[in-house]
XYZ file of C-alpha atoms in Angstrom:
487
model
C 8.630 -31.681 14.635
C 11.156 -32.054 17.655
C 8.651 -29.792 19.748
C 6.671 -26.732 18.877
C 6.703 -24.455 22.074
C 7.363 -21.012 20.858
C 4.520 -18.710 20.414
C 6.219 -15.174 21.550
C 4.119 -12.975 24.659
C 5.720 -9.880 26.030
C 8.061 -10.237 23.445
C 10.126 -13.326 25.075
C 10.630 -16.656 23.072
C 10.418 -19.737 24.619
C 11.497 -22.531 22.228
C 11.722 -23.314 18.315
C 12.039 -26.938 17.462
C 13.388 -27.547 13.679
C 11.459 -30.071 11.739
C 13.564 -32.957 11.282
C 12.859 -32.278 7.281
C 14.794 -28.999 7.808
C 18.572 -29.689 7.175
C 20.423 -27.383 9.852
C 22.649 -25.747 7.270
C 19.803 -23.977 5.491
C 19.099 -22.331 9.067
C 20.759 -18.996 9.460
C 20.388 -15.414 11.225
C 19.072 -13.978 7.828
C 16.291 -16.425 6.831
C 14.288 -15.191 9.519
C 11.831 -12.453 9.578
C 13.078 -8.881 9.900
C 13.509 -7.822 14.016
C 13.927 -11.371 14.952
C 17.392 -13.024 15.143
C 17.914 -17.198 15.788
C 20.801 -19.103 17.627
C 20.783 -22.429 16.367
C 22.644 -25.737 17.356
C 22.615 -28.187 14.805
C 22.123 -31.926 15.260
C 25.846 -33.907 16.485
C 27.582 -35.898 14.022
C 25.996 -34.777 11.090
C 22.476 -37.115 11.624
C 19.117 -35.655 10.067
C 17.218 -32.937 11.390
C 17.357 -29.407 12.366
C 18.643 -29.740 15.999
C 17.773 -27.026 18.620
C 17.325 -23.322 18.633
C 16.229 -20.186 20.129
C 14.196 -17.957 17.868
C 14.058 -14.191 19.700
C 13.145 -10.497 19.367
C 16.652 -8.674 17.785
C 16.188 -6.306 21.223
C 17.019 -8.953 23.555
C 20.487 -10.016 24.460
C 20.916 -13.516 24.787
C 24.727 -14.929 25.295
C 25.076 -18.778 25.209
C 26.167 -20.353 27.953
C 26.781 -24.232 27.075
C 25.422 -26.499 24.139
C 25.012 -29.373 22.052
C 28.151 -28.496 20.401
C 30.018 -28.980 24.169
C 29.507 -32.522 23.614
C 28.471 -32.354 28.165
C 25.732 -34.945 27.095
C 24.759 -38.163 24.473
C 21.579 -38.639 25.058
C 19.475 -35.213 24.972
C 20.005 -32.073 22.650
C 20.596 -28.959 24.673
C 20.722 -25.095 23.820
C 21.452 -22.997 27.308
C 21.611 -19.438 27.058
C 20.877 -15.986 29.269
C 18.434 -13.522 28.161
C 17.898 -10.765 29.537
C 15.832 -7.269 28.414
C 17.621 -3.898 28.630
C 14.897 -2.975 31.830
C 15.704 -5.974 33.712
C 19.064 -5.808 35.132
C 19.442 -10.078 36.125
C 19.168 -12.122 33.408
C 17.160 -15.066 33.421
C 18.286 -18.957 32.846
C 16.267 -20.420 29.193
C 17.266 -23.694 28.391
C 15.936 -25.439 25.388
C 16.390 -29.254 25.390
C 15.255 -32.468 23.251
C 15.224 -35.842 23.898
C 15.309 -38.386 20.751
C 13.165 -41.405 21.695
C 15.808 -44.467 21.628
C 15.508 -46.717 18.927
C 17.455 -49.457 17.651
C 18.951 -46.762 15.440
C 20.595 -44.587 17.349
C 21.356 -47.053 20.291
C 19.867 -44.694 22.826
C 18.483 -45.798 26.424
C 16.319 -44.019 29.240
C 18.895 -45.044 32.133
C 21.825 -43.247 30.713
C 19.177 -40.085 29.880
C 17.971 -40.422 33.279
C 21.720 -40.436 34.692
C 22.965 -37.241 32.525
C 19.589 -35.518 33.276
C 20.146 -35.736 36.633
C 23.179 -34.091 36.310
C 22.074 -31.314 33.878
C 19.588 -30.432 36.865
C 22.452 -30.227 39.297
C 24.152 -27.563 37.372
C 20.892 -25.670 36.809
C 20.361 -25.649 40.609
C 23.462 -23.466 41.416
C 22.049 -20.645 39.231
C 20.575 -17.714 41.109
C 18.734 -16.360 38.684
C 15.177 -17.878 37.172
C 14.964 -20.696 35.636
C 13.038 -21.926 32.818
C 13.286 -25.359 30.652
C 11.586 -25.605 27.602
C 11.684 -28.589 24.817
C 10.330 -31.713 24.005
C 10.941 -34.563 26.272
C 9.328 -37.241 24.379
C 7.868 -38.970 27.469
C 4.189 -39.387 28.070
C 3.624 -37.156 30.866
C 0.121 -36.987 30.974
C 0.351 -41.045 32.088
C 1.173 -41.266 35.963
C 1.339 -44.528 36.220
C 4.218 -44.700 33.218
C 7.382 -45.976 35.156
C 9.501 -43.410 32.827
C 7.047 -40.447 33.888
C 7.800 -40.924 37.401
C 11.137 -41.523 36.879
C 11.078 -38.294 35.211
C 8.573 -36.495 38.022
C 10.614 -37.536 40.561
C 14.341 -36.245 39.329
C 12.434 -32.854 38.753
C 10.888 -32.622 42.644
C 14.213 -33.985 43.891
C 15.964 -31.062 42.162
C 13.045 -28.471 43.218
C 11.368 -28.122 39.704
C 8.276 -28.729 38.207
C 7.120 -29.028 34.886
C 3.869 -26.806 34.089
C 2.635 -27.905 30.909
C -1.187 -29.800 31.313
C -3.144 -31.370 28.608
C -1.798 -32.857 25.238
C 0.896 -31.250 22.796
C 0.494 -33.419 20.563
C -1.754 -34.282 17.465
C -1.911 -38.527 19.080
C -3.035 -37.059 22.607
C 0.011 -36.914 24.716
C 1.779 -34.379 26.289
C 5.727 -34.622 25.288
C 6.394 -30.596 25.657
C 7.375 -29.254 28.799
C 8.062 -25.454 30.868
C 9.915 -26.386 33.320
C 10.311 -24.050 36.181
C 11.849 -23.986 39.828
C 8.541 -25.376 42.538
C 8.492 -21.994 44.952
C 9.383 -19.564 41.807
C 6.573 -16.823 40.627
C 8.125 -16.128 37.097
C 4.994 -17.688 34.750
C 2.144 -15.634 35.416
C 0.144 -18.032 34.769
C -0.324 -21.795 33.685
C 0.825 -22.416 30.023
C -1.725 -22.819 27.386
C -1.852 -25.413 24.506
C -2.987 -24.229 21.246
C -3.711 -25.648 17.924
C -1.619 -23.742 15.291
C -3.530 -25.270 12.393
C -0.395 -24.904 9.961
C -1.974 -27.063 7.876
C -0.446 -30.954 6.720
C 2.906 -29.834 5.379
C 5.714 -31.545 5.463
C 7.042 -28.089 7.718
C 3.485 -28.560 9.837
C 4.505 -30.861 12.983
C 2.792 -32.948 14.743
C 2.826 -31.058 17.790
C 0.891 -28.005 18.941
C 1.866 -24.607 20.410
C 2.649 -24.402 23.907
C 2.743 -20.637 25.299
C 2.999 -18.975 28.807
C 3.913 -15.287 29.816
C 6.902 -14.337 32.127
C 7.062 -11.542 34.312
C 9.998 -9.772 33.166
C 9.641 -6.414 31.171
C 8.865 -5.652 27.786
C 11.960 -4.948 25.805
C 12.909 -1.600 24.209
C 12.036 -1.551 20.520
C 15.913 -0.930 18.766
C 16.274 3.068 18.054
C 18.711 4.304 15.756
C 20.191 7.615 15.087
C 19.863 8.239 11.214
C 21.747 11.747 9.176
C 19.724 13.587 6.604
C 19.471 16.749 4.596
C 16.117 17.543 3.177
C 17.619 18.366 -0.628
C 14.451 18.073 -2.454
C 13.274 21.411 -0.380
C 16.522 23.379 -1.938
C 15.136 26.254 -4.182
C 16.924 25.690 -7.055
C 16.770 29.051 -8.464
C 18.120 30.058 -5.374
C 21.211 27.428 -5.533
C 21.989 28.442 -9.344
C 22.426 32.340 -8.582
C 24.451 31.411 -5.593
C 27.038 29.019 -7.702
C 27.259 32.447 -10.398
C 28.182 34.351 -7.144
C 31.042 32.171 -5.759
C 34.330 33.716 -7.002
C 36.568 30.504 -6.917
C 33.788 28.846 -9.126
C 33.863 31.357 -11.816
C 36.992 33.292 -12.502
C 40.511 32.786 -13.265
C 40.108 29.061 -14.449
C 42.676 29.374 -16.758
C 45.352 30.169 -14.721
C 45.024 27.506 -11.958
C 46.232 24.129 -11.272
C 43.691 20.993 -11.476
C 44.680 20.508 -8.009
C 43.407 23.953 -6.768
C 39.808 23.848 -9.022
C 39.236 20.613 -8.083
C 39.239 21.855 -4.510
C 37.464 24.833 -4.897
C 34.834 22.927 -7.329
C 34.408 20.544 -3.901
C 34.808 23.191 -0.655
C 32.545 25.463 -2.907
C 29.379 23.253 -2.993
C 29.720 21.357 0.144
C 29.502 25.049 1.728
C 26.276 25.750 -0.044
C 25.180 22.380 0.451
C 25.784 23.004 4.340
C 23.357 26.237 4.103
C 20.503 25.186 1.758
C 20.635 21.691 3.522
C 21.942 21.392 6.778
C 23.045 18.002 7.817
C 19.785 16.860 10.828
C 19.378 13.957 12.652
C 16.662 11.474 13.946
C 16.103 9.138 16.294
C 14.020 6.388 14.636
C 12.877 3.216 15.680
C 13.706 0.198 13.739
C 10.439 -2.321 13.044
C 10.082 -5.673 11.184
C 10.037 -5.133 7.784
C 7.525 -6.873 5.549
C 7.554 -6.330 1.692
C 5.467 -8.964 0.886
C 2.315 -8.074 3.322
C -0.675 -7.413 0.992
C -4.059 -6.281 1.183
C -5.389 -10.221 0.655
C -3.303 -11.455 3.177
C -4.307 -8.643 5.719
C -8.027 -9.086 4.560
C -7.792 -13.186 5.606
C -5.927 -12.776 8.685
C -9.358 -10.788 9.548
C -11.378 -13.224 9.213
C -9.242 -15.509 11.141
C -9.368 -13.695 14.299
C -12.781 -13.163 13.428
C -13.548 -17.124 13.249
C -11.249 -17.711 16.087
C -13.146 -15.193 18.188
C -16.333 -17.179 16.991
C -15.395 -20.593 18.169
C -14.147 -18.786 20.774
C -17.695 -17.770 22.591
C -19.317 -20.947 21.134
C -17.174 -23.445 22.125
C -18.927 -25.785 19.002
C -16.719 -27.964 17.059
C -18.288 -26.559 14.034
C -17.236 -22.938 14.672
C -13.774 -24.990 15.477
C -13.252 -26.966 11.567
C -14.062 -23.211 10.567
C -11.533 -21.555 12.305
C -9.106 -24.380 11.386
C -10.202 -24.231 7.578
C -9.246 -20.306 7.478
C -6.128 -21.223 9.526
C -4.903 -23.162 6.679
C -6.287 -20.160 4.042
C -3.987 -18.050 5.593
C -1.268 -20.251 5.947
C -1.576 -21.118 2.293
C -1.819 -17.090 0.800
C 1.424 -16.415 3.052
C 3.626 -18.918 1.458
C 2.298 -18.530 -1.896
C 2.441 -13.763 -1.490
C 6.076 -14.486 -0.356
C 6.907 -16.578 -2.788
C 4.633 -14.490 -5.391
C 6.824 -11.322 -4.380
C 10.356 -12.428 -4.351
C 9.428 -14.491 -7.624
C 9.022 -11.295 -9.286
C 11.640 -9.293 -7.721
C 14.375 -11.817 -8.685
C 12.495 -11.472 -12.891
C 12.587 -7.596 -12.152
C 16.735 -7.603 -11.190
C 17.492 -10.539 -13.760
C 19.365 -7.669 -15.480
C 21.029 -5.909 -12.415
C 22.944 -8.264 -11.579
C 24.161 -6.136 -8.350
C 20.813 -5.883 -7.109
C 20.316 -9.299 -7.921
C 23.168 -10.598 -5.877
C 21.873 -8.201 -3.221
C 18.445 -10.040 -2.807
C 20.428 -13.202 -3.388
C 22.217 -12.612 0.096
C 18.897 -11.437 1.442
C 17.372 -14.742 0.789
C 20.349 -17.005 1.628
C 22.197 -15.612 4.373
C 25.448 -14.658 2.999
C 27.852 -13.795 5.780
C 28.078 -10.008 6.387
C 32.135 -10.679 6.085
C 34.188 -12.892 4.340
C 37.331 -11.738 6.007
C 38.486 -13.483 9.471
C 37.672 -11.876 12.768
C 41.401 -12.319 14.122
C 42.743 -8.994 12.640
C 41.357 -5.407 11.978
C 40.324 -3.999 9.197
C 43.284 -1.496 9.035
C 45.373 -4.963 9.425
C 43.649 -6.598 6.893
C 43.977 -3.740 4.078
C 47.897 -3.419 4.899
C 48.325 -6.997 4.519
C 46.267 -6.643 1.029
C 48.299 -4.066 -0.074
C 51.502 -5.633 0.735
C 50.930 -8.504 -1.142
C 50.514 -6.685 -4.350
C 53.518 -4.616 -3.642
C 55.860 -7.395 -3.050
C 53.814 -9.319 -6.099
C 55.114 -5.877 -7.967
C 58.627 -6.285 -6.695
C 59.233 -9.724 -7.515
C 58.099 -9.328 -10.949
C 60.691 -6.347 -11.148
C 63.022 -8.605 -9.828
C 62.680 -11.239 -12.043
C 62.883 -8.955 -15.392
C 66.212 -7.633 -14.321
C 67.538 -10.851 -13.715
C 66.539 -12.366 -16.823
C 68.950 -13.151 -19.729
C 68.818 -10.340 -22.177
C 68.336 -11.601 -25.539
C 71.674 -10.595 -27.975
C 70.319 -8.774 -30.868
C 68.353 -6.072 -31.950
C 64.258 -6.072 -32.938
C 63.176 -3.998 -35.866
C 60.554 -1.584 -35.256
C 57.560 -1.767 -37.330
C 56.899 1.091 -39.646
C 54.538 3.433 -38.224
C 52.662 5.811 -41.199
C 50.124 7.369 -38.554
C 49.552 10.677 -36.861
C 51.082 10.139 -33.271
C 49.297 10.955 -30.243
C 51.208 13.976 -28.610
C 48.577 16.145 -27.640
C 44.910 15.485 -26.147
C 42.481 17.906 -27.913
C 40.490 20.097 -25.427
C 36.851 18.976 -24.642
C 34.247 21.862 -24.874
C 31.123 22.898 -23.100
C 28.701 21.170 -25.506
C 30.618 17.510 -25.200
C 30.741 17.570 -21.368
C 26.697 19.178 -21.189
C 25.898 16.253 -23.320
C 27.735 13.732 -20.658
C 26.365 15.466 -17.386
C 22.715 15.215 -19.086
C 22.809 11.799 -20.538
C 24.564 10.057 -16.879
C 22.336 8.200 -14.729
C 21.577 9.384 -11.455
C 24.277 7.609 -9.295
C 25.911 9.660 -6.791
C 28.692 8.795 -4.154
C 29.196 9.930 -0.345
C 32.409 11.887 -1.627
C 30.345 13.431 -4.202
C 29.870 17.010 -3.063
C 26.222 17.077 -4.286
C 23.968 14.877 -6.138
C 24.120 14.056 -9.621
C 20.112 14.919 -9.982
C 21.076 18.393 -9.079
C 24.133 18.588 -10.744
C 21.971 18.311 -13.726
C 19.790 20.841 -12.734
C 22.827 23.491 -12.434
C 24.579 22.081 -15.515
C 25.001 25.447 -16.996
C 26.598 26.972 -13.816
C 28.981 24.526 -12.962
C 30.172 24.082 -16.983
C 33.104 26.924 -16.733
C 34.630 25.072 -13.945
C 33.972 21.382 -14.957
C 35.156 22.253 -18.288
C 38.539 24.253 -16.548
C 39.326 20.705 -14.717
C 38.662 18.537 -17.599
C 40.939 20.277 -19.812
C 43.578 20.920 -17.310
C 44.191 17.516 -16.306
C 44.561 16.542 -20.185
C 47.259 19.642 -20.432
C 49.046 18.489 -17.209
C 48.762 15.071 -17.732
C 47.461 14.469 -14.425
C 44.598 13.300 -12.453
C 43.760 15.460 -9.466
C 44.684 13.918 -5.835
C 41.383 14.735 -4.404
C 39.891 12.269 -7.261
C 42.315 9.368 -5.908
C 39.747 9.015 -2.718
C 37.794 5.859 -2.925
C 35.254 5.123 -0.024
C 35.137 1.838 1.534
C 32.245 1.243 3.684
């Protein structure tokens, strides 16, 4: 794995390296976990591997500055971003870098990373705010007397950095990962730490261990949203039936009017009563990472984890250690196996809705949120959409009057039926029959819920059956019925 720093403290990331295994398509803003967002830079040129990214809390705002993509540098991958909290006013400076070790492959060589290192650091010095550098370098630094380590050393002190990492970061005893920071600066609070994740011998598992540090910068604000609601299940419907009898525009003269004007009075009428059963309230609530598949087992195992890890912990034994590691890899091995457990069954439980289907589909796969450009509105989108099929209407009109008219007449076929010149009325047991037997689907432009349309069926017959059978009289279909709701 092209570098594992990234466990999260105070709710800042660090790095995420992508297992070369891990094509870089595949990665996307919606195949992470719920409150989290990713900015990912794919490996150049199409070559293997996941490339670079930055893997953060959805309440930070982080705004890329240069990358890989830029095409500034050949012989290291770079993501360089600011992040910044909505408490802390100046942004800090997280740059995520790697470093493929050259090969006869790739035709890479330490001079010419040396040489565009060098200048990476120059631009990095002009930046007033902190500074941190995170990634894997792929030199032994933990060897002093390694000509490329003080090669490496030295650019850093000549540009005023340091790197902070001690100890190995990886499984063969080396340490590759780095924090880089600027020599005088107090942003780490302290020195980073090296952990074992003990993810096990995957293909997804790495070969290089967790490096984490803290950063004194504040805590960001969990998201808050402002959500509408009306509390209809608390409506007394006894209540709500005797006030429908009451309303005058619901119950008399239905004869007499046009579809037009019951259709209105059918809507104004219950939206009014809907206003004073149920008032429209809002609340402020605050959006958290959303976990479906979290069981019982899996919450039961990550007990003992921190249990065993607490253990070793204290002890400091190596046997307390293999048992900490062994339930490491338990709980690993229940999380992949509940997630996949869970969505398994939801995609066998929509196999015959297929819109709830494609819903979890998108979930799962990161479809885009739009599949429309971002260079026009929406209101510029729709008119050209419309226009299309109006001039698509025109031209065919077009063409049919300028086509040859064929000399000649065409004999009618004999017709022996009863024609069709007046629609029958529909009565108050047909449309109670429909009303009962519909599912429960409602729309925003509904003016109340189907559910308790059904429970007022009775009440709101006269006028349902008034509209029905004036629109089939009229021939017409109400213009307050034309309203479709896009969201």
């Amino acid at each position: 794995m092209a570098g594992v720093p990234g466990k999260v403290y105070g709710g800042l990331p660090m790095h995420i390296g992508i297992s070369p295994h891990v094509d870089g398509a595949i990665v996307s803003t919606k195949r992470v976990s719920n409150g989290y967002k990713i900015e990912h830079v794919p490996r150049p040129n199409g070559r293997r591997g996941g490339g670079v990214a930055v893997l953060y809390k959805a309440e930070l705002s982080i705004t890329i500055i240069d990358s890989t993509r830029d095409n500034l540098f050949t012989h290291f991958e770079h993501i360089d971003c600011l992040l910044s909290t909505e408490n802390n006013a100046v942004p800090f400076r997280l740059s995520v870098v790697y470093r493929p070790p050259p090969s006869r492959t790739n035709g890479l060589r330490n001079s010419v990373f040396f040489e565009e290192w060098s200048t990476y650091l120059d631009r990095l010095a002009t930046v007033t705010s902190d500074v941190i550098i995170t990634g894997d370098i792929n030199f032994h630094l933990d060897d002093d007397l390694n000509p490329d380590t003080r090669t490496f050393n030295s650019i850093l002190e000549a540009h005023g950095m340091v790197q902070n990492v001690l100890g190995k970061t990886h499984v063969k005893g080396h340490t590759l990962d780095v924090i880089i920071t600027r020599s005088q600066s107090h942003f780490l609070c302290h020195e980073p730490t090296v952990t074992d994740p003990c993810l096990g011998s995957s293909d997804f598992a790495g070969d290089h261990y967790a490096v984490s540090c803290e950063v004194n910068i504040s805590r960001p604000k969990r998201i808050r949203k402002v959500q509408s609601f009306r509390e209809l299940r608390r409506i007394d419907i006894g209540d709500f039936k005797t006030s429908i009898a009451g309303c005058p525009q619901l119950n008399e003269k239905l004869g007499d009017r046009h579809v037009d004007d019951l259709v209105d009075a059918y809507n104004s009428c219950l939206q009014q009563l809907i206003d004073d059963y149920a008032p429209m309230k809002t609340k402020c609530v605050t959006l958290r990472p959303d976990c479906p598949w979290y069981n019982d087992e899996l919450r039961s195992e990550k007990k003992k984890r921190r249990k065993a890890e607490r253990v070793w912990q204290r002890s400091k034994l190596t046997v307390h250690k293999q048992l900490y590691k062994q339930q490491c890899r338990v709980v690993n091995r229940l999380l992949i196996t509940t997630k996949q457990s869970y969505y398994s069954n939801k995609i066998e439980e929509y196999s015959h809705d297929q819109k709830r289907l494609f819903q979890l589909t998108n979930k799962l796969m990161g479809a885009p949120a739009s599949v429309l450009p971002d260079n026009k509105s929406d209101d510029e989108w729709s008119g050209i959409f419309g226009s299309f099929f109006i001039d698509k209407v025109n031209s065919i009109r077009d063409n049919i009057e300028s086509a040859d008219v064929v000399s000649g007449t065409v004999d009618e076929p004999n017709f022996d039926g009863t024609p069709l010149s007046l629609l029958a009325n529909t009565t108050t047991g047909e449309l109670r029959e429909l009303i009962v037997s519909s599912p429960n689907k409602s729309c925003e432009l509904d003016p109340i819920p189907t559910w308790l349309l059904k429970s007022c069926t009775d009440e709101l017959l006269p006028i349902l059956n008034a509209i029905i059978n004036a629109s089939l009289a009229t021939h017409q279909a109400p213009n307050s019925l034309k309203v479709a709701h896009c969201p």
